[in-house]
Short mmCIF file of C-alpha atoms in Angstrom, two decimals:
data_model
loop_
_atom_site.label_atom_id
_atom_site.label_comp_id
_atom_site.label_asym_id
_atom_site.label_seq_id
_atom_site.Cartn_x
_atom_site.Cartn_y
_atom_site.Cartn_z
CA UNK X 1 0.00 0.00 0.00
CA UNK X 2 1.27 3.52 -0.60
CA UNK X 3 2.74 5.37 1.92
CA UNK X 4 0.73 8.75 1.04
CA UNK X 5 -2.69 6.49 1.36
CA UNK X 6 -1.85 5.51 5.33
CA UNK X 7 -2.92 7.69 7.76
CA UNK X 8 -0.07 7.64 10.13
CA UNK X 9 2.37 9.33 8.18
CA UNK X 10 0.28 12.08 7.16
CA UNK X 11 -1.10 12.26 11.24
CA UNK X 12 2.83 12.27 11.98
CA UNK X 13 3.51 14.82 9.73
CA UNK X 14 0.72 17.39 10.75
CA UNK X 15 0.90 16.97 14.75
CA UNK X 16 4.66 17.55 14.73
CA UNK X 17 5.35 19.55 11.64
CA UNK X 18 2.30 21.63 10.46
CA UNK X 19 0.55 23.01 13.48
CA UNK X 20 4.01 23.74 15.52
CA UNK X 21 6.45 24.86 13.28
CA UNK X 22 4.42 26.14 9.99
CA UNK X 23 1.19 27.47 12.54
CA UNK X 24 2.94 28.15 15.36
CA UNK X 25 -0.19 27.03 17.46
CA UNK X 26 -0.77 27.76 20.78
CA UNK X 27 0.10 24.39 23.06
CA UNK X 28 -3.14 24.25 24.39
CA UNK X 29 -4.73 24.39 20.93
CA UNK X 30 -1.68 21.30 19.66
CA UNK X 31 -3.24 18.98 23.07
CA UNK X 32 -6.55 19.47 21.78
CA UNK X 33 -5.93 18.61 18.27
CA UNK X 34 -3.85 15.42 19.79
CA UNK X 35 -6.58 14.72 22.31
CA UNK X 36 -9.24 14.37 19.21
CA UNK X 37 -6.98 12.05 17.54
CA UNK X 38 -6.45 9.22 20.39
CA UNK X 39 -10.19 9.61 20.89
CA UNK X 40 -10.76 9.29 17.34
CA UNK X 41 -8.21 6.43 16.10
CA UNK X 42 -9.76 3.75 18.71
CA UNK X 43 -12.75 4.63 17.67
CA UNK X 44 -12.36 4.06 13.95
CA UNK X 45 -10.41 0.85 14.57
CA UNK X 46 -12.99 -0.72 16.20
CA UNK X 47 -15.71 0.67 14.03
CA UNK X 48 -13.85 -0.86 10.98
CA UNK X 49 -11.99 -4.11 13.11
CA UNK X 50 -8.72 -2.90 11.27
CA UNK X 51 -5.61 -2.37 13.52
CA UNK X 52 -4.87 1.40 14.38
CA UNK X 53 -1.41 1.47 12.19
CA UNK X 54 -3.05 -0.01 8.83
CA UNK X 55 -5.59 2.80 9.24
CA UNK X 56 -5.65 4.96 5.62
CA UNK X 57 -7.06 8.55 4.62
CA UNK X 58 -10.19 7.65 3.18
CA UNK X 59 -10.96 5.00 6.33
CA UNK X 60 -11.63 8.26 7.69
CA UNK X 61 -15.29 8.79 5.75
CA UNK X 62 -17.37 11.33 6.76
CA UNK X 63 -20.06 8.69 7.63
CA UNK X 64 -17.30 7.64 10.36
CA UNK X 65 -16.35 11.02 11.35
CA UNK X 66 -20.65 11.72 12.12
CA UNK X 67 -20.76 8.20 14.32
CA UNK X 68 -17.48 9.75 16.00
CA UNK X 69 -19.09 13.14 16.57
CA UNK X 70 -22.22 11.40 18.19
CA UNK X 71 -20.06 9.00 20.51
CA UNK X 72 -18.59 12.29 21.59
CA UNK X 73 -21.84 13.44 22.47
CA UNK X 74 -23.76 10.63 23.56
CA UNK X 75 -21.42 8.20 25.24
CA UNK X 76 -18.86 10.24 26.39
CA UNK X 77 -21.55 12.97 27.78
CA UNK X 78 -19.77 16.00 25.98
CA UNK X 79 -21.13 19.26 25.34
CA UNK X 80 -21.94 20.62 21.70
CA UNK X 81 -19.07 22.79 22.43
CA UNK X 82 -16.49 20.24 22.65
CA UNK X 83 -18.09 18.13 19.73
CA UNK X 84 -17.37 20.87 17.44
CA UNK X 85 -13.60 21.06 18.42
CA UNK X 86 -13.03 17.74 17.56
CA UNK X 87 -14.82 18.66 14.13
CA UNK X 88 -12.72 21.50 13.82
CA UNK X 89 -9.38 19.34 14.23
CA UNK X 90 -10.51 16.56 12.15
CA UNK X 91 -11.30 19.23 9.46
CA UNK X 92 -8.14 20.96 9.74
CA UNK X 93 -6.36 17.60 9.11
CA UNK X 94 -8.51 17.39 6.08
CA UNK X 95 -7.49 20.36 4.80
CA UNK X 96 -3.75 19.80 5.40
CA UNK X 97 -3.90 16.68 3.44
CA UNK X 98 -5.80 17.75 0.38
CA UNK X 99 -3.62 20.61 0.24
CA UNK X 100 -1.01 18.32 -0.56
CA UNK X 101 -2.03 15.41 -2.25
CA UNK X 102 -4.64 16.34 -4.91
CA UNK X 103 -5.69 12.35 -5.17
CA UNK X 104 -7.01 13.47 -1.90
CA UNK X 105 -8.97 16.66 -2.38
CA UNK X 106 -12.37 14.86 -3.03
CA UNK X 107 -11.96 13.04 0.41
CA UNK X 108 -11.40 16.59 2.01
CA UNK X 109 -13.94 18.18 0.58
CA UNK X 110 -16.48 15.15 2.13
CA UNK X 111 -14.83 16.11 5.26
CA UNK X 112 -15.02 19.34 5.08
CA UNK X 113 -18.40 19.59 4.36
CA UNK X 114 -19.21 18.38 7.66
CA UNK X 115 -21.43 21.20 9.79
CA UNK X 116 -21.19 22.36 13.37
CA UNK X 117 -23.51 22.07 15.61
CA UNK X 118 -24.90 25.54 16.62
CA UNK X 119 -24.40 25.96 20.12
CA UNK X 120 -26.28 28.83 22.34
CA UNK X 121 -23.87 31.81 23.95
CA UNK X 122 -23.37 31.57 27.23
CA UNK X 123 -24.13 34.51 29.10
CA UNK X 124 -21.35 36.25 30.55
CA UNK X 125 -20.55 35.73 34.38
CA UNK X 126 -19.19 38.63 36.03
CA UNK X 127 -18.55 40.16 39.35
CA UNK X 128 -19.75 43.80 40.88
CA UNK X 129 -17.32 45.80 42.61
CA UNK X 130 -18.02 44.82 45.72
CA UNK X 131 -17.94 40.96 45.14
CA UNK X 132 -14.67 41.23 44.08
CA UNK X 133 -13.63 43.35 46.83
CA UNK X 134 -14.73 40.77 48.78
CA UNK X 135 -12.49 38.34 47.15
CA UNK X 136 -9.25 40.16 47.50
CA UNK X 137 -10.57 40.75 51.21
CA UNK X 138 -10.01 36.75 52.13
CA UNK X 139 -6.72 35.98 51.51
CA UNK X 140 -4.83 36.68 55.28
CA UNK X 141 -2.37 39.35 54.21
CA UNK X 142 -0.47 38.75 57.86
CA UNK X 143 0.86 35.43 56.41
CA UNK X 144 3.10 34.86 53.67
CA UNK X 145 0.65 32.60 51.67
CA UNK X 146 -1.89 35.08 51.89
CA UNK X 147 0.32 37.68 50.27
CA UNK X 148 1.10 35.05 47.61
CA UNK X 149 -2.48 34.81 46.87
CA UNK X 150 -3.51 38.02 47.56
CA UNK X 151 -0.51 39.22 44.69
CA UNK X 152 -2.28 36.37 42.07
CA UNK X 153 -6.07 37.52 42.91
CA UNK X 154 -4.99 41.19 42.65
CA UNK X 155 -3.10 40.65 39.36
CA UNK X 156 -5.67 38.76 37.71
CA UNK X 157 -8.29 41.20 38.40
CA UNK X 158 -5.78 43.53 37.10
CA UNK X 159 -4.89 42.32 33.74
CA UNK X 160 -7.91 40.16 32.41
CA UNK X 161 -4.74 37.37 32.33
CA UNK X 162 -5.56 34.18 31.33
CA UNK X 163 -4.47 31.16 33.64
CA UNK X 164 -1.62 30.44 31.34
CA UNK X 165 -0.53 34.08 31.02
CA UNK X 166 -0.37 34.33 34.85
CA UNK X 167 1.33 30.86 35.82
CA UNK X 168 4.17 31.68 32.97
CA UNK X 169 4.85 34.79 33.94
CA UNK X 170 8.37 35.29 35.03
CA UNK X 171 10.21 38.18 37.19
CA UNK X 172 12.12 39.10 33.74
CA UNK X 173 8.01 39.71 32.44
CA UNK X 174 7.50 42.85 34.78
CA UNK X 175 8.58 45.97 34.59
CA UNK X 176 8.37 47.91 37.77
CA UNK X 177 10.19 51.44 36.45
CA UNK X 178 7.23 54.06 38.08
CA UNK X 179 9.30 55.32 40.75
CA UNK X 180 11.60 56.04 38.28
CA UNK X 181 9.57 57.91 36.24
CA UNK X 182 8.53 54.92 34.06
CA UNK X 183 5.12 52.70 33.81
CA UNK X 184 4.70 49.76 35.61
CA UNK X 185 4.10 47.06 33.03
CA UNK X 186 3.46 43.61 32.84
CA UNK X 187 4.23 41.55 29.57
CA UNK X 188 2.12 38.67 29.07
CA UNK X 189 2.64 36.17 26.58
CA UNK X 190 -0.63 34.62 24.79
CA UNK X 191 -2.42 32.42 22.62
CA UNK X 192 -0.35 31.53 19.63
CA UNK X 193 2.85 33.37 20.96
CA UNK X 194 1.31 36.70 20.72
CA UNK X 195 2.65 39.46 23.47
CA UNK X 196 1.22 42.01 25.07
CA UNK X 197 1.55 44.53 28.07
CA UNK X 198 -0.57 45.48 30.34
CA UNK X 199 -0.12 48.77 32.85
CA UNK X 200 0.16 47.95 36.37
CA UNK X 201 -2.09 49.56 39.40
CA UNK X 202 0.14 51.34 42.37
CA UNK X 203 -1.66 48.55 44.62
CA UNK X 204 -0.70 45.68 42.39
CA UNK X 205 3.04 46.77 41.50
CA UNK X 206 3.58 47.04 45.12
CA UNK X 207 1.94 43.46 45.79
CA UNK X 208 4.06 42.31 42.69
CA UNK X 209 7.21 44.00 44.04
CA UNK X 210 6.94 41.92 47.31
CA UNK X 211 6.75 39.12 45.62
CA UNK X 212 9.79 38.93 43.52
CA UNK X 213 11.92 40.21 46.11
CA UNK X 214 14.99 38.38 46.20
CA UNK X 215 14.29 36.51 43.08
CA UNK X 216 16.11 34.78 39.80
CA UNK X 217 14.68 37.00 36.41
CA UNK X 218 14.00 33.56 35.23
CA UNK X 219 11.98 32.52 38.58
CA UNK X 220 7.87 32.54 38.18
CA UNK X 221 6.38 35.51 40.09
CA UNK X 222 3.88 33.72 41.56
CA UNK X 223 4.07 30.65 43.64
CA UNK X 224 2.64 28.38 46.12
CA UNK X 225 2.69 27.43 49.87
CA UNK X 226 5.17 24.77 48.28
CA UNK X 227 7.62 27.29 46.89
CA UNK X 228 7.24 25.99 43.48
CA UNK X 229 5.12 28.11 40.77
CA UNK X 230 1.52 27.96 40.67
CA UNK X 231 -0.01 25.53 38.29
CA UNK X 232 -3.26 26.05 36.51
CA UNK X 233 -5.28 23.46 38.99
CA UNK X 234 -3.64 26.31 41.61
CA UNK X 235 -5.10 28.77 40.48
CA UNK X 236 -8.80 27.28 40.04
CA UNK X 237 -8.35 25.96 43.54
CA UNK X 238 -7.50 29.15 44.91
CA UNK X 239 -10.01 31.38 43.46
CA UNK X 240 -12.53 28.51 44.37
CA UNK X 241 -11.67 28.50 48.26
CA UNK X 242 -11.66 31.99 48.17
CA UNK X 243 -15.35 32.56 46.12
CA UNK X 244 -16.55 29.80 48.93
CA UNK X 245 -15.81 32.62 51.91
CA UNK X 246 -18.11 35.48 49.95
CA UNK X 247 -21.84 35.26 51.35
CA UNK X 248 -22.51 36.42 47.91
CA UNK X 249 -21.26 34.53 45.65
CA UNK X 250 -22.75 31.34 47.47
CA UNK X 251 -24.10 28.67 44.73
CA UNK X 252 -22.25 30.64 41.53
CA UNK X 253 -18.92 28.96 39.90
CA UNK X 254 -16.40 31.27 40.11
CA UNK X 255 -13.21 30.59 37.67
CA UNK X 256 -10.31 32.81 36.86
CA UNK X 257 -12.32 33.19 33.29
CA UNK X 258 -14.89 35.26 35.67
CA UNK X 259 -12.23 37.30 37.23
CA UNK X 260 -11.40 37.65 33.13
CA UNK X 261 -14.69 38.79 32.35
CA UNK X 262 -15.32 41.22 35.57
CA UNK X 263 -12.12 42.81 34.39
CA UNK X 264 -13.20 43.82 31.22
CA UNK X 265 -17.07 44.38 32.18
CA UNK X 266 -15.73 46.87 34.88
CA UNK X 267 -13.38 48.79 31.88
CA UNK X 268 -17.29 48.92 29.63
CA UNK X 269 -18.93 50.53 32.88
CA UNK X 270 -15.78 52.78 33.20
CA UNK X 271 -16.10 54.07 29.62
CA UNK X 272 -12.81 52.64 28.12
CA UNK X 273 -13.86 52.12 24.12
CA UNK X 274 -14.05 48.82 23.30
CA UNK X 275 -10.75 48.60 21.03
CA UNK X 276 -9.24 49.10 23.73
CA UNK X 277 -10.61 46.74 25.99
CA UNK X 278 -9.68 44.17 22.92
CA UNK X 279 -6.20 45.49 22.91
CA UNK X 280 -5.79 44.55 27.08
CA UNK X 281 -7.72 41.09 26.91
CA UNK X 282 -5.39 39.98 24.32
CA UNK X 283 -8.54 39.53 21.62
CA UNK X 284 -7.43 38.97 18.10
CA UNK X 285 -10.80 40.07 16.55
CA UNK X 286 -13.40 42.75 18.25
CA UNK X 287 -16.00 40.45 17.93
CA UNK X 288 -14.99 38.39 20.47
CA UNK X 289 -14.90 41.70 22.54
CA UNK X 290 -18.19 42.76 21.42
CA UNK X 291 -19.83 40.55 23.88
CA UNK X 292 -18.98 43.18 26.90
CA UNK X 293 -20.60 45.78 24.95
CA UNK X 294 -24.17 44.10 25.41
CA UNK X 295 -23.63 44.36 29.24
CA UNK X 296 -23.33 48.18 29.32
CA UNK X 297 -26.30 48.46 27.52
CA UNK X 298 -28.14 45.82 29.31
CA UNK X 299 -27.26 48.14 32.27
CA UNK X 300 -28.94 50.86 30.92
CA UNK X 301 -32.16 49.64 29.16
CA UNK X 302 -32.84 48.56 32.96
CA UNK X 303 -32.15 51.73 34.02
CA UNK X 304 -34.67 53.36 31.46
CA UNK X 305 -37.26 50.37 32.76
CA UNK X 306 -36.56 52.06 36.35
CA UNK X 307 -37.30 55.56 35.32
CA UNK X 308 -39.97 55.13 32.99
CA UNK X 309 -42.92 57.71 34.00
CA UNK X 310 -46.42 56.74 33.77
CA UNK X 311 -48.02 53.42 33.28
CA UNK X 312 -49.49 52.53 30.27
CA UNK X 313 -52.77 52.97 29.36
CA UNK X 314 -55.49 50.12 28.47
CA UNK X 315 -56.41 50.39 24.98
CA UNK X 316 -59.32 49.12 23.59
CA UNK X 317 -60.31 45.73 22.41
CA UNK X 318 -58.95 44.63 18.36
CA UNK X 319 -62.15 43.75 17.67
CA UNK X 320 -63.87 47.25 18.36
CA UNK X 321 -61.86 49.21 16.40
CA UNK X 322 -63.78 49.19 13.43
CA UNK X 323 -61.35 51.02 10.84
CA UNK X 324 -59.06 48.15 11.53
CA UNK X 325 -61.26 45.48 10.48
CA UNK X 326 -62.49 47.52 7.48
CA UNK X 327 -59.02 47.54 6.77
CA UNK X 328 -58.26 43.93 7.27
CA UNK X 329 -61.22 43.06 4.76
CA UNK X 330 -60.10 45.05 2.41
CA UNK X 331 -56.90 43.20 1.81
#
């Protein structure tokens, strides 16, 4: 059998070759692609009795891929969400093959042809003021793990930093020049090695300038009890623990997405023009920003509702208005 008509090669080639060196895709986005494929291999070679390793390209049928797609669903209990990621890897393999082996462009284009499920928008969970006052309020400052996670909380409400940007942050990352006449400035690194930098509160350069005290450039700024860096499970823990201890937040999940979102929903309510809001969440298109928007003026239509002067009036039954129904007949 051909080399270019087995799937491993090809699988080979675009896990270690395409999407890292000619993409340059972010890791998290390379896992998922991976994850898809050791859910969806198994699959097919039990589906087709056919040993993983003799697998070819057009195995992969898009009557397969659908049966895949609802085993997703159905017996692995997934959301529509996640079904359409694997979709969206398994099309993106498509496409790297038939871009490079025309005796394969029909097979793509089966593939490809594939639709997502439409999934609803989830409404945006955020945090007033005072709720996430009340956050920064629990860590115990008089201890050195409370600074630790009082720094992390503080920073995160800061910046709108994803988990990754604030676990790989290193002391080499900030710059703390104000008292020298600078900005304070944090560089974050982001999805798909993009960089930005994000100004720094007094409140938070001073928590941040605690914490590095003493330390390597290359050293994370932000660790745990352990005195290793904080990992990602860390920092969902944390913010967890500390969301449990807030009366007000009782029965809501509270993730550092939230803290993400309450960052950016506070910069709407402040007046700070969406572009720029885009710009400091790291957003490659404004229509992913576009979603804070609707809050402000969800804010304000309820504000009309409260002010509204007057009630309305009863008005009079369809069927007595006469001109109306001499109207409808005369259609």
């Amino acid at each position: 059998m051909p080399e270019r008509d087995l799937l491993g090669p090809w699988l080979r080639r675009f896990l270690t070759e395409f999407i890292v060196t000619e993409r340059n895709l972010a890791r998290n986005t390379r896992a998922s692609y991976r994850d898809t494929f050791r859910l969806f291999l198994p699959f097919a070679s039990r589906k087709l009795r056919k040993p993983v390793d003799r697998l070819t390209v057009r195995d992969l049928a898009s009557g397969l891929v659908l049966k895949f797609l609802s085993h997703v669903e159905d017996d692995r209990g997934c959301s529509v969400r996640t079904r359409n990621q694997r979709l969206a890897a398994i099309k993106a393999f498509a496409r790297f093959i038939g871009s490079r082996d025309p005796a394969h462009i029909e097979w793509c284009g089966h593939i490809r042809a594939i639709s997502s499920k439409k999934t609803m928008q989830p409404s945006v969970g955020w945090l007033t003021r005072s709720e996430m006052e009340a956050m920064l309020a629990v860590p115990d400052r008089k201890t050195e793990r409370g600074q630790h996670e009082y720094a992390l909380l503080l920073f995160l409400y800061n910046t709108g930093a994803r988990v990754s940007e604030a676990t790989e942050l290193k002391v080499q990352d900030l710059s703390l020049a104000a008292r020298r006449g600078g900005h304070d400035l944090a560089t974050l690194h982001g999805k798909g090695g993009k960089i930005r930098q994000c100004p720094l509160w007094p409140e938070t350069e001073r928590a941040l300038a605690h914490e590095i005290r003493e330390r390597e450039m290359d050293a994370p700024v932000f660790v745990s009890r352990l005195g290793t860096g904080f990992t990602r499970f860390g920092v969902y823990r944390l913010i967890e623990r500390c969301a449990a201890q807030v009366p007000a937040l009782a029965g809501r999940t509270i993730t550092p997405h939230v803290i993400r979102h309450t960052t950016a929903c506070h910069l709407v309510l402040a007046g700070v023009d969406i572009n720029t809001i885009r710009a400091w969440l790291g957003h490659v298109s404004i229509s992913t920003t576009n979603i804070y928007a609707e809050i402000d003026l969800t804010l304000k239509a309820n504000a009309v509702a409260l002010c509204e002067v007057g009630q309305q009036r009863p008005g009079r039954s369809w069927k007595e208005d006469k001109d109306l129904m001499a109207f409808l007949k005369s259609l």
